Amino acid sequence: MRVFLAGASGAIGSRLVPQLIERGHEVIGTFRSPGNGERARALGAQPIALDLLDARAVREAVLKAEPEAIIHQATALADVRFGRSLDRSFGPTNRLRTEGTDALLAAAREAGVRRFVAQSFASYRYAREGGPVKTENDPLDPAPPAMARETNAAMRHLDEAVTNAGGIALRYGGFYGASNDGLVRPVRRRQFPIIGDGDGISSFIHLEDAAAATVLALGHDGAGLYNVVDDEPAPMREWLPALAMALGAQPPRHVPVWLARLIAGKGMVMMAVGSRGASNAKAKRELGWTLRYPSWRQGFAAAYAPVSQGVNR
Ligand SMILES: NC(=O)c1ccc[n+]([C@@H]2O[C@H](COP(=O)([O-])OP(=O)(O)OC[C@H]3O[C@@H](n4cnc5c(N)ncnc54)[C@H](OP(=O)(O)O)[C@@H]3O)[C@@H](O)[C@H]2O)c1
């Protein structure tokens, strides 16, 4: 298939390009930052510079490329500092998930593109009630913390717009698998503590496994939502010490909920206490997906051994 990949130079995009090519697809890959075009080309994509927030440019690029499929992996989270307001940190990404998605969908309609797959997110979104692990049929959190409302609304917009148009939204777990993953620096510096009893559940996914599920989704007929997460949703009190160990860091500190709420804000406390994980049963069953790293237990160790040994990848 001729695939238009928005965000080919990013954390998942750069894993996706080689996997798509290996499966015989032809990839037109977009980048935003100067210099990243060569990176996309080296991976095997035909690079084009594109700002997804420029709807006219999106239309022109898609019509010119004449793709059979579009994959939307554009986000703006690299180098973001996560402060008290998730909405502030995610502001540019929220626009890519709303305006960017709408521009791509409009262009897809006009160009007669039949397949559309887009990046969504699974962790911390499901309603904080009932069992610890949620399927795609379970309700989303009806009342996310105030500082994450726009971020949740943007993901909901993407999920609905894409599936209403007949496409697939992949709700990925927290990405890991690169030496510059967002959690690496704070965990190495012991700046990421276990909050309260750390019972909030997170779902993770290695970038290589996330890319593999995306390639399979491209070949799948019909609209749908899929959790693309590993087999072991886990409480913070389990995964955070394991991550610190994989990174060769000191064990995480512990802070009480009241102190975390004061310092880090309600959003961080919500992720650490009470959040729910996601089930990957549907993606395995319907996409025929198998995981190279079924649990973050092996995945963290594999991803970060070179980092903990001081090797710069
Ligand atoms: N994805 C998530 O849900 C998530 C959540 C929390 C943390 N993180 C962490 O964030 C880091 C990676 O960030 P990321 O997932 O956002 O990947 P990223 O490396 O920033 O890649 C996103 C892609 O979108 C492109 N892009 C950015 N702005 C664009 C625009 N206006 N128009 C078109 N394309 C645009 C980027 O292009 P250029 O690179 O060429 O600029 C890149 O190809 C990782 O450490 C990951 O663990 C990710």
Short mmCIF file of C-alpha atoms and ligand atoms in Angstrom, two decimals:
data_model
loop_
_atom_site.label_atom_id
_atom_site.label_comp_id
_atom_site.label_asym_id
_atom_site.label_seq_id
_atom_site.Cartn_x
_atom_site.Cartn_y
_atom_site.Cartn_z
CA MET A 1 0.00 0.00 0.00
CA ARG A 2 1.05 3.59 -0.52
CA VAL A 3 1.02 4.99 3.03
CA PHE A 4 1.03 8.65 4.08
CA LEU A 5 2.59 8.69 7.57
CA ALA A 6 2.19 11.95 9.49
CA GLY A 7 4.93 12.12 12.11
CA ALA A 8 7.44 9.76 10.47
CA SER A 9 10.34 11.36 12.35
CA GLY A 10 8.86 10.87 15.83
CA ALA A 11 9.26 8.33 18.61
CA ILE A 12 6.83 5.81 17.09
CA GLY A 13 6.99 7.05 13.49
CA SER A 14 10.69 6.22 13.25
CA ARG A 15 9.93 2.62 14.42
CA LEU A 16 6.99 2.38 12.08
CA VAL A 17 8.73 3.35 8.84
CA PRO A 18 11.07 0.29 8.76
CA GLN A 19 8.26 -2.08 9.78
CA LEU A 20 5.97 -0.74 7.04
CA ILE A 21 8.69 -1.07 4.43
CA GLU A 22 9.50 -4.59 5.60
CA ARG A 23 5.83 -5.47 4.97
CA GLY A 24 6.10 -4.17 1.41
CA HIS A 25 4.45 -0.77 1.89
CA GLU A 26 5.65 2.43 0.29
CA VAL A 27 5.93 5.28 2.82
CA ILE A 28 5.53 9.02 2.31
CA GLY A 29 6.65 10.30 5.70
CA THR A 30 6.10 13.79 7.10
CA PHE A 31 8.43 15.66 9.43
CA ARG A 32 8.27 19.09 11.01
CA SER A 33 11.70 19.97 12.40
CA PRO A 34 14.40 20.96 9.93
CA GLY A 35 16.89 18.15 9.54
CA ASN A 36 14.44 15.36 10.30
CA GLY A 37 13.70 14.81 6.62
CA GLU A 38 17.06 13.15 6.14
CA ARG A 39 16.36 10.91 9.12
CA ALA A 40 13.06 9.79 7.57
CA ARG A 41 14.76 9.25 4.22
CA ALA A 42 17.51 7.16 5.82
CA LEU A 43 14.79 4.92 7.29
CA GLY A 44 13.36 4.40 3.80
CA ALA A 45 10.52 6.94 3.65
CA GLN A 46 9.97 9.58 1.02
CA PRO A 47 10.13 12.67 3.29
CA ILE A 48 7.93 15.74 3.07
CA ALA A 49 7.90 18.74 5.41
CA LEU A 50 4.41 19.41 6.73
CA ASP A 51 2.72 21.39 9.48
CA LEU A 52 -0.42 19.46 10.33
CA LEU A 53 -1.99 22.63 11.71
CA ASP A 54 -1.96 24.15 8.22
CA ALA A 55 -5.09 22.53 6.76
CA ARG A 56 -4.44 23.86 3.27
CA ALA A 57 -0.92 22.39 3.24
CA VAL A 58 -2.30 19.09 4.54
CA ARG A 59 -4.85 18.96 1.73
CA GLU A 60 -2.22 19.72 -0.91
CA ALA A 61 0.25 17.19 0.48
CA VAL A 62 -2.31 14.38 0.66
CA LEU A 63 -3.78 15.05 -2.78
CA LYS A 64 -0.29 15.16 -4.29
CA ALA A 65 0.86 11.98 -2.54
CA GLU A 66 -2.22 9.99 -3.66
CA PRO A 67 -1.97 7.54 -0.74
CA GLU A 68 -4.13 4.48 -0.18
CA ALA A 69 -3.80 4.86 3.58
CA ILE A 70 -3.05 7.56 6.14
CA ILE A 71 -1.47 7.02 9.56
CA HIS A 72 -1.52 9.92 12.03
CA GLN A 73 1.34 9.76 14.57
CA ALA A 74 2.00 13.47 14.98
CA THR A 75 2.30 14.70 18.55
CA ALA A 76 4.43 17.37 20.16
CA LEU A 77 5.62 15.82 23.41
CA ALA A 78 9.34 15.49 22.86
CA ASP A 79 11.23 17.75 25.28
CA VAL A 80 7.99 18.86 26.98
CA ARG A 81 8.29 19.68 30.66
CA PHE A 82 5.43 18.08 32.54
CA GLY A 83 4.25 20.55 35.19
CA ARG A 84 1.10 20.81 37.28
CA SER A 85 -1.12 21.43 34.25
CA LEU A 86 -1.28 18.53 31.83
CA ASP A 87 -3.34 20.73 29.50
CA ARG A 88 -0.49 23.24 29.27
CA SER A 89 2.09 20.52 28.50
CA PHE A 90 -0.22 18.85 25.99
CA GLY A 91 -1.50 22.09 24.37
CA PRO A 92 0.26 21.68 20.98
CA THR A 93 -0.46 17.93 20.98
CA ASN A 94 -4.14 18.58 21.68
CA ARG A 95 -4.29 20.78 18.58
CA LEU A 96 -2.64 18.03 16.53
CA ARG A 97 -5.24 15.60 17.85
CA THR A 98 -8.19 17.87 17.02
CA GLU A 99 -7.35 20.27 14.18
CA GLY A 100 -4.64 18.00 12.77
CA THR A 101 -6.92 14.96 12.75
CA ASP A 102 -9.76 16.93 11.15
CA ALA A 103 -7.44 18.26 8.43
CA LEU A 104 -6.15 14.78 7.64
CA LEU A 105 -9.65 13.28 7.62
CA ALA A 106 -10.95 16.01 5.29
CA ALA A 107 -8.01 15.45 2.94
CA ALA A 108 -8.54 11.68 3.13
CA ARG A 109 -12.20 12.09 2.14
CA GLU A 110 -11.34 14.29 -0.80
CA ALA A 111 -8.54 12.01 -1.98
CA GLY A 112 -10.68 8.87 -1.60
CA VAL A 113 -8.34 7.33 0.99
CA ARG A 114 -9.95 4.22 2.48
CA ARG A 115 -7.68 3.39 5.42
CA PHE A 116 -7.04 5.73 8.32
CA VAL A 117 -5.21 4.81 11.53
CA ALA A 118 -4.44 7.33 14.27
CA GLN A 119 -2.62 7.53 17.59
CA SER A 120 -4.77 7.72 20.70
CA PHE A 121 -3.95 6.87 24.32
CA ALA A 122 -5.20 4.30 26.83
CA SER A 123 -3.65 4.96 30.22
CA TYR A 124 -5.39 7.18 32.80
CA ARG A 125 -8.47 7.67 30.62
CA TYR A 126 -10.88 4.99 31.79
CA ALA A 127 -13.41 5.66 34.54
CA ARG A 128 -11.86 5.18 37.97
CA GLU A 129 -14.45 2.67 39.19
CA GLY A 130 -14.86 -1.11 39.18
CA GLY A 131 -12.06 -3.50 38.25
CA PRO A 132 -8.44 -2.49 37.66
CA VAL A 133 -8.26 -3.30 33.92
CA LYS A 134 -10.59 -1.86 31.27
CA THR A 135 -11.64 -2.84 27.76
CA GLU A 136 -12.52 -0.52 24.89
CA ASN A 137 -16.21 -0.96 25.83
CA ASP A 138 -15.73 0.45 29.30
CA PRO A 139 -16.63 4.10 29.92
CA LEU A 140 -14.02 6.83 29.91
CA ASP A 141 -13.51 8.95 33.02
CA PRO A 142 -16.51 11.33 33.03
CA ALA A 143 -14.74 13.76 35.36
CA PRO A 144 -11.00 14.02 34.66
CA PRO A 145 -9.06 16.47 36.85
CA ALA A 146 -9.49 20.10 35.75
CA MET A 147 -5.89 20.35 34.56
CA ALA A 148 -6.40 17.43 32.13
CA ARG A 149 -9.84 18.25 30.75
CA GLU A 150 -8.71 19.64 27.39
CA THR A 151 -6.27 16.77 26.95
CA ASN A 152 -8.99 14.18 27.59
CA ALA A 153 -11.41 16.05 25.31
CA ALA A 154 -8.83 16.11 22.49
CA MET A 155 -8.30 12.34 22.73
CA ARG A 156 -12.05 11.78 22.78
CA HIS A 157 -12.42 13.99 19.71
CA LEU A 158 -9.77 11.96 17.88
CA ASP A 159 -11.34 8.62 18.87
CA GLU A 160 -14.78 9.70 17.69
CA ALA A 161 -13.78 11.58 14.53
CA VAL A 162 -11.58 8.72 13.32
CA THR A 163 -13.99 5.87 14.04
CA ASN A 164 -17.01 7.85 12.69
CA ALA A 165 -15.03 8.20 9.45
CA GLY A 166 -14.50 4.43 9.34
CA GLY A 167 -10.95 4.47 10.66
CA ILE A 168 -9.05 2.92 13.57
CA ALA A 169 -7.89 4.75 16.71
CA LEU A 170 -5.13 2.95 18.59
CA ARG A 171 -5.13 3.69 22.31
CA TYR A 172 -1.48 3.08 23.07
CA GLY A 173 -0.06 2.54 26.52
CA GLY A 174 2.73 4.75 27.81
CA PHE A 175 5.52 4.51 25.24
CA TYR A 176 8.96 3.30 26.23
CA GLY A 177 11.91 1.84 24.36
CA ALA A 178 14.09 4.85 23.59
CA SER A 179 16.93 6.18 25.69
CA ASN A 180 15.26 9.62 25.81
CA ASP A 181 11.83 8.40 27.01
CA GLY A 182 10.14 10.99 29.16
CA LEU A 183 10.43 8.97 32.38
CA VAL A 184 14.16 8.26 32.11
CA ARG A 185 15.56 11.52 33.44
CA PRO A 186 13.21 12.05 36.43
CA VAL A 187 13.49 8.42 37.53
CA ARG A 188 17.30 8.50 37.29
CA ARG A 189 17.30 11.68 39.38
CA ARG A 190 14.86 10.24 41.94
CA GLN A 191 12.42 13.03 41.07
CA PHE A 192 9.56 10.62 40.37
CA PRO A 193 8.28 9.25 43.68
CA ILE A 194 5.72 6.60 44.56
CA ILE A 195 2.68 8.54 45.74
CA GLY A 196 0.64 7.17 48.63
CA ASP A 197 0.47 3.39 48.33
CA GLY A 198 0.99 3.69 44.53
CA ASP A 199 -2.05 1.62 43.64
CA GLY A 200 -2.88 3.54 40.42
CA ILE A 201 -2.56 1.20 37.44
CA SER A 202 -0.53 2.09 34.34
CA SER A 203 -0.41 0.34 30.99
CA PHE A 204 2.81 0.45 28.97
CA ILE A 205 3.89 -0.51 25.49
CA HIS A 206 7.31 -0.92 23.90
CA LEU A 207 7.62 1.29 20.80
CA GLU A 208 8.48 -1.72 18.60
CA ASP A 209 5.32 -3.57 19.70
CA ALA A 210 3.25 -0.40 19.23
CA ALA A 211 4.56 -0.11 15.67
CA ALA A 212 3.80 -3.79 14.98
CA ALA A 213 0.16 -3.36 16.07
CA THR A 214 -0.11 -0.28 13.86
CA VAL A 215 1.05 -2.18 10.77
CA LEU A 216 -1.56 -4.86 11.50
CA ALA A 217 -4.29 -2.23 12.00
CA LEU A 218 -3.52 -0.90 8.54
CA GLY A 219 -4.49 -4.26 7.07
CA HIS A 220 -7.68 -4.57 9.13
CA ASP A 221 -11.12 -3.89 7.67
CA GLY A 222 -13.62 -1.79 9.57
CA ALA A 223 -13.67 0.99 12.11
CA GLY A 224 -12.66 0.47 15.71
CA LEU A 225 -10.89 1.38 18.91
CA TYR A 226 -8.05 -0.81 20.14
CA ASN A 227 -6.04 -0.71 23.35
CA VAL A 228 -2.42 -1.28 22.29
CA VAL A 229 -0.85 -2.05 25.65
CA ASP A 230 1.18 -4.90 27.09
CA ASP A 231 -0.11 -7.92 29.02
CA GLU A 232 0.63 -6.57 32.46
CA PRO A 233 -1.15 -3.43 33.61
CA ALA A 234 0.55 -2.72 36.93
CA PRO A 235 0.40 -0.46 39.97
CA MET A 236 2.97 2.27 40.31
CA ARG A 237 4.43 0.64 43.42
CA GLU A 238 5.51 -2.29 41.18
CA TRP A 239 6.59 -0.77 37.90
CA LEU A 240 8.39 2.29 39.22
CA PRO A 241 10.99 0.42 41.34
CA ALA A 242 11.54 -1.97 38.40
CA LEU A 243 12.11 0.97 36.07
CA ALA A 244 14.56 2.54 38.51
CA MET A 245 16.42 -0.76 38.74
CA ALA A 246 16.54 -1.15 34.93
CA LEU A 247 18.03 2.34 34.72
CA GLY A 248 20.60 1.58 37.41
CA ALA A 249 19.05 4.33 39.55
CA GLN A 250 18.38 4.44 43.29
CA PRO A 251 14.93 3.16 44.32
CA PRO A 252 12.14 5.78 44.07
CA ARG A 253 11.26 7.87 47.10
CA HIS A 254 7.81 7.69 48.72
CA VAL A 255 5.63 10.73 49.34
CA PRO A 256 2.20 10.93 50.98
CA VAL A 257 -0.81 11.89 48.85
CA TRP A 258 -1.33 15.23 50.60
CA LEU A 259 2.22 16.32 49.88
CA ALA A 260 2.12 15.15 46.26
CA ARG A 261 -1.14 17.04 45.76
CA LEU A 262 0.54 20.18 47.08
CA ILE A 263 3.73 19.84 45.03
CA ALA A 264 2.73 18.03 41.84
CA GLY A 265 -1.01 18.70 41.68
CA LYS A 266 -4.18 16.63 41.44
CA GLY A 267 -3.41 15.25 37.98
CA MET A 268 -0.24 13.51 39.07
CA VAL A 269 -2.02 12.13 42.13
CA MET A 270 -4.81 10.77 39.90
CA MET A 271 -2.25 8.85 37.81
CA ALA A 272 -0.58 7.44 40.90
CA VAL A 273 -3.69 6.63 42.91
CA GLY A 274 -6.89 5.16 41.54
CA SER A 275 -6.20 5.15 37.79
CA ARG A 276 -7.12 2.06 35.76
CA GLY A 277 -5.16 0.03 33.23
CA ALA A 278 -6.23 -1.32 29.84
CA SER A 279 -6.77 -4.78 28.34
CA ASN A 280 -5.15 -5.75 25.02
CA ALA A 281 -7.43 -8.76 24.41
CA LYS A 282 -9.31 -7.14 21.50
CA ALA A 283 -6.14 -6.09 19.64
CA LYS A 284 -4.69 -9.59 20.00
CA ARG A 285 -7.93 -11.26 18.94
CA GLU A 286 -8.94 -9.04 16.03
CA LEU A 287 -5.57 -7.85 14.71
CA GLY A 288 -3.67 -11.11 15.32
CA TRP A 289 -1.09 -9.09 17.26
CA THR A 290 1.64 -10.79 19.27
CA LEU A 291 4.06 -8.94 21.51
CA ARG A 292 7.83 -9.11 21.55
CA TYR A 293 7.76 -7.59 25.06
CA PRO A 294 4.58 -8.94 26.72
CA SER A 295 5.47 -7.20 29.97
CA TRP A 296 7.33 -4.04 30.92
CA ARG A 297 9.31 -6.36 33.22
CA GLN A 298 11.35 -7.68 30.26
CA GLY A 299 10.81 -4.56 28.19
CA PHE A 300 12.33 -2.05 30.64
CA ALA A 301 15.36 -4.28 31.14
CA ALA A 302 15.85 -4.70 27.37
CA ALA A 303 15.29 -1.03 26.58
CA TYR A 304 17.39 0.51 29.29
CA ALA A 305 20.34 -1.82 29.83
CA PRO A 306 22.47 0.33 27.48
CA VAL A 307 21.32 3.50 29.30
CA SER A 308 22.12 2.13 32.75
CA GLN A 309 25.56 1.16 31.48
CA GLY A 310 26.09 4.74 30.34
CA VAL A 311 26.00 3.88 26.65
CA ASN A 312 24.46 6.67 24.60
CA ARG A 313 22.11 5.28 21.98
N1 LIG B 1 2.71 9.94 22.61
C1 LIG B 1 2.31 10.01 23.86
O1 LIG B 1 1.15 9.80 24.18
C2 LIG B 1 3.29 10.39 24.96
C3 LIG B 1 2.79 10.72 26.23
C4 LIG B 1 3.69 11.13 27.22
C5 LIG B 1 5.04 11.17 26.94
N2 LIG B 1 5.51 10.85 25.70
C6 LIG B 1 6.93 10.90 25.49
O2 LIG B 1 7.24 11.92 24.55
C7 LIG B 1 8.40 11.54 23.83
C8 LIG B 1 8.15 11.52 22.35
O3 LIG B 1 7.26 12.47 22.02
P1 LIG B 1 6.16 12.23 20.94
O4 LIG B 1 5.43 10.97 21.16
O5 LIG B 1 5.37 13.49 20.83
O6 LIG B 1 7.02 12.03 19.66
P2 LIG B 1 7.84 13.03 18.86
O7 LIG B 1 9.19 12.48 18.80
O8 LIG B 1 7.67 14.43 19.31
O9 LIG B 1 7.17 12.82 17.44
C9 LIG B 1 5.97 13.31 17.00
C10 LIG B 1 5.97 13.48 15.49
O10 LIG B 1 5.05 14.51 15.20
C11 LIG B 1 5.70 15.50 14.40
N3 LIG B 1 5.12 16.81 14.65
C12 LIG B 1 5.23 17.59 15.74
N4 LIG B 1 4.54 18.75 15.56
C13 LIG B 1 3.99 18.67 14.32
C14 LIG B 1 3.17 19.53 13.54
N5 LIG B 1 2.76 20.74 13.98
N6 LIG B 1 2.81 19.13 12.31
C15 LIG B 1 3.19 17.94 11.82
N7 LIG B 1 3.97 17.08 12.51
C16 LIG B 1 4.35 17.44 13.75
C17 LIG B 1 7.14 15.42 14.76
O11 LIG B 1 7.96 15.98 13.75
P3 LIG B 1 9.47 16.46 14.06
O12 LIG B 1 10.04 15.46 15.01
O13 LIG B 1 10.13 16.47 12.75
O14 LIG B 1 9.34 17.81 14.68
C18 LIG B 1 7.31 13.91 14.88
O15 LIG B 1 7.46 13.33 13.62
C19 LIG B 1 8.77 10.17 24.29
O16 LIG B 1 9.73 10.32 25.28
C20 LIG B 1 7.49 9.63 24.88
O17 LIG B 1 7.74 8.66 25.87
C21 LIG B 1 4.65 10.47 24.70
#
